[in-house]
Structure formats: structure tokens, C-alpha cells
Coordinates of C-alpha atoms and ligand atoms in Angstrom, one line a residue:
X27 CA -14.7 62.7 -90.7
X28 CA -18.0 61.4 -89.1
X29 CA -18.7 58.0 -87.1
X30 CA -21.6 56.0 -89.0
X31 CA -23.7 53.6 -87.4
X32 CA -23.2 49.9 -87.9
X33 CA -26.1 47.5 -88.9
X34 CA -26.3 44.5 -86.6
X35 CA -27.7 41.2 -88.0
X36 CA -30.3 40.4 -88.8
X37 CA -30.7 43.2 -91.0
X38 CA -32.0 43.0 -94.6
X39 CA -29.2 45.4 -95.9
X40 CA -26.5 43.0 -94.8
X41 CA -28.0 40.2 -97.3
X42 CA -28.2 42.6 -100.3
X43 CA -25.8 42.8 -103.0
X44 CA -23.8 46.0 -103.3
X45 CA -23.2 47.9 -106.6
X46 CA -20.0 48.9 -108.0
X47 CA -18.9 52.5 -107.7
X48 CA -18.2 54.3 -111.1
X49 CA -15.1 55.6 -109.8
X50 CA -13.5 57.1 -106.7
X51 CA -14.6 60.5 -106.3
X52 CA -15.0 63.0 -103.2
X53 CA -18.1 61.1 -102.0
X54 CA -16.4 57.8 -101.9
X55 CA -13.3 59.0 -100.3
X56 CA -15.2 60.5 -97.6
X57 CA -17.3 57.2 -97.3
X58 CA -13.8 55.5 -97.1
X59 CA -12.7 57.9 -94.4
X60 CA -15.8 57.7 -92.4
X61 CA -15.8 53.9 -92.6
X62 CA -12.2 53.9 -91.4
X63 CA -13.1 56.0 -88.4
X64 CA -15.9 53.9 -87.5
X65 CA -14.1 50.7 -87.7
X66 CA -11.2 52.1 -85.5
X67 CA -13.6 53.1 -83.0
X68 CA -15.5 50.0 -83.0
X69 CA -12.8 48.6 -82.9
X70 CA -12.7 46.2 -85.7
X71 CA -10.0 45.1 -88.5
X72 CA -12.5 45.5 -91.5
X73 CA -15.7 47.1 -92.5
X74 CA -17.8 46.8 -95.7
X75 CA -20.1 49.8 -96.7
X76 CA -23.4 47.7 -96.6
X77 CA -22.6 47.3 -92.8
X78 CA -23.2 51.0 -92.5
X79 CA -26.1 50.8 -94.9
X80 CA -24.7 51.7 -98.0
X81 CA -24.9 49.4 -100.9
X82 CA -21.7 50.2 -102.7
X83 CA -18.7 48.1 -103.3
X84 CA -16.4 49.7 -100.8
X85 CA -14.3 48.1 -98.0
X86 CA -11.8 49.2 -95.5
X87 CA -9.2 47.1 -93.6
X88 CA -6.5 47.5 -91.2
X89 CA -4.8 44.5 -89.5
X90 CA -2.1 46.3 -87.6
X91 CA -1.9 45.3 -84.0
X92 CA -2.6 47.7 -81.2
X93 CA 1.0 48.7 -80.6
X94 CA 1.7 49.3 -84.4
X95 CA 1.5 52.0 -86.8
X96 CA -1.8 52.0 -88.6
X97 CA -2.1 50.5 -92.0
X98 CA -5.4 51.5 -93.5
X99 CA -6.3 49.9 -96.7
X100 CA -9.4 51.4 -98.7
X101 CA -10.6 49.3 -101.4
X102 CA -13.5 50.2 -104.2
X103 CA -14.6 47.4 -106.3
X104 CA -12.3 45.0 -104.7
X105 CA -12.3 41.6 -106.8
X106 CA -10.6 38.3 -105.8
X107 CA -8.9 37.4 -108.7
X108 CA -6.7 34.3 -107.2
X109 CA -7.0 32.1 -104.3
X110 CA -4.7 29.4 -103.2
X111 CA -5.6 25.6 -102.9
X112 CA -4.2 25.8 -99.4
X113 CA -6.9 26.5 -96.6
X114 CA -6.7 28.3 -93.3
X115 CA -9.0 28.4 -90.5
X116 CA -9.6 31.3 -88.5
X117 CA -11.7 32.4 -85.5
X118 CA -13.6 35.1 -87.1
X119 CA -15.8 37.9 -85.8
X120 CA -17.7 40.6 -87.4
X121 CA -18.8 43.9 -86.4
X122 CA -22.3 43.4 -87.3
X123 CA -22.2 40.4 -84.8
X124 CA -21.2 41.7 -81.6
X125 CA -19.3 39.3 -79.2
X126 CA -20.0 36.4 -81.8
X127 CA -17.0 34.3 -83.2
X128 CA -16.8 31.1 -85.2
X129 CA -14.1 29.2 -86.9
X130 CA -14.3 29.6 -90.6
X131 CA -12.2 27.9 -93.1
X132 CA -11.0 30.1 -96.5
X133 CA -8.1 30.0 -98.9
X134 CA -5.0 30.7 -97.1
X135 CA -3.7 33.3 -99.8
X136 CA -5.6 35.5 -102.1
X137 CA -4.8 38.2 -104.6
X138 CA -7.5 41.0 -104.8
X139 CA -7.6 43.7 -107.5
X140 CA -9.2 47.2 -106.6
X141 CA -9.1 50.8 -107.0
X142 CA -7.4 52.6 -103.9
X143 CA -8.3 55.7 -102.4
X144 CA -7.0 57.8 -105.2
X145 CA -8.8 55.9 -107.7
X146 CA -5.7 54.1 -108.9
X147 CA -5.9 50.4 -110.0
X148 CA -4.0 48.2 -107.5
X149 CA -3.5 44.7 -106.7
X150 CA -2.6 43.0 -103.3
X151 CA -1.5 39.6 -102.6
X152 CA -2.4 38.5 -98.9
X153 CA -1.9 35.7 -96.6
X154 CA -2.8 35.1 -92.8
X155 CA -5.0 37.7 -91.2
X156 CA -5.2 39.9 -94.0
X157 CA -6.2 37.3 -96.6
X158 CA -9.1 36.1 -94.3
X159 CA -10.0 39.7 -93.6
X160 CA -10.2 40.7 -97.4
X161 CA -12.3 37.6 -98.3
X162 CA -14.6 38.3 -95.3
X163 CA -15.2 41.9 -96.3
X164 CA -15.6 41.1 -99.9
X165 CA -18.1 38.6 -99.2
X166 CA -20.2 41.2 -97.3
X167 CA -20.5 43.1 -100.7
X168 CA -22.5 39.9 -102.1
X169 CA -24.5 39.8 -99.0
X170 CA -22.4 36.9 -97.6
X171 CA -21.8 36.8 -93.9
X172 CA -19.3 34.8 -92.0
X173 CA -22.2 32.6 -90.5
X174 CA -23.1 31.5 -94.2
X175 CA -19.6 29.6 -93.9
X176 CA -20.6 27.6 -90.7
X177 CA -22.9 24.8 -90.2
X178 CA -26.7 25.8 -89.6
X179 CA -26.6 24.5 -86.0
X180 CA -23.8 26.9 -85.2
X181 CA -25.5 29.6 -86.9
X182 CA -28.6 29.2 -85.0
X183 CA -26.8 29.5 -81.9
X184 CA -25.2 32.9 -82.9
X185 CA -28.5 34.2 -84.0
X186 CA -30.2 33.1 -80.8
X187 CA -27.2 35.0 -78.8
X188 CA -27.4 38.0 -80.9
X189 CA -31.2 38.3 -80.3
X190 CA -30.4 38.2 -76.5
X191 CA -27.6 40.9 -76.8
X192 CA -29.9 43.1 -78.7
X193 CA -32.4 42.7 -76.0
X194 CA -29.8 43.7 -73.4
X195 CA -28.7 46.7 -75.3
X196 CA -32.3 48.0 -75.8
X197 CA -33.0 47.5 -72.0
Ligands
NI203 NI1 -18.0 41.3 -91.0

């Protein structure tokens, strides 16, 4: 496995639409494994392929806590097939927005159809943090960022802080 470099906003690749994969072959499982390693090292609970500069519909998620066994989920071509009317607000972050957080309201539950790491079709019904995380990562595949769900004022504040953060990293 190899650690990949994470794109930091603003970056045009984060706003682009990712293409479906034809199937889960050795190249895609390797991408999934590399993305998991990158996500664990960051550390984060989810990562989408565009965040490592790959415009393909692949995401990885693991919401297990620090002291729990890992529960990696690898999803190719994930598709939200159902969402609840009930909403939930969660203070979201994103590995492409280091140290930035904002409250985002999304459906509290969702059902997602996808191909797993062996290429088999699967469906997962999610609630709580997993539901939030899956919707956040699937948004990435359509170039939608968590900052697109908040007010322009809050978005500008985050982008200004991020510009400062980038400068401090470069210094
Ligand atoms: Ni994100």
C-alpha cells in the first residue's frame, strides 16, 4: 500500500465530477487500499478518490472509534437510493479542509447501493455518523463539498482561514 497526497481546497479537482468505474479490478482494489491507508494516517473517517486527485467513483469510510476494531468500508460507484425525511445536523470536517468544521444538516438515514472491494453489489442502510459520512463522501464524487451546504458567509470565513493555513504550511 502507498500513502497518497490529499488535495486541499481550493483545488479544481475537488469541484469536478468523477466517472463511474467499469468494475472492481486490481487497479481499483489497490486504489481502495491506498485510500484507506491515507485516511487512517490523516486521520479521518472518510475519503473520496477526487481528494487524492483521482476522478473515479470510489470512496472509503471507517467510523470506528480509536479503541474499536477497524471497520473499513470500500465503495465503488456508490449511489444513494433512499434518504429519510428526518434530518440530522453534524459538525462536519473534511481532510481537504484541515482544521475547519461546520454544522451541516442532512437526512438522518440513508440507503446506499455500491460495489464492494470484491466487486459484489451491496446495499447498506446507515444512520448516525455513518449516514452523514456516506453522504459527505458521495457528494465529493459530484464535486460537492461540505462547504456547499453552508451559508456563503460561513463558507468565506472557512476559505479565508484555509488560505492562512496554507500559508503557514508553506512557511
Ligand atoms: Ni470531505
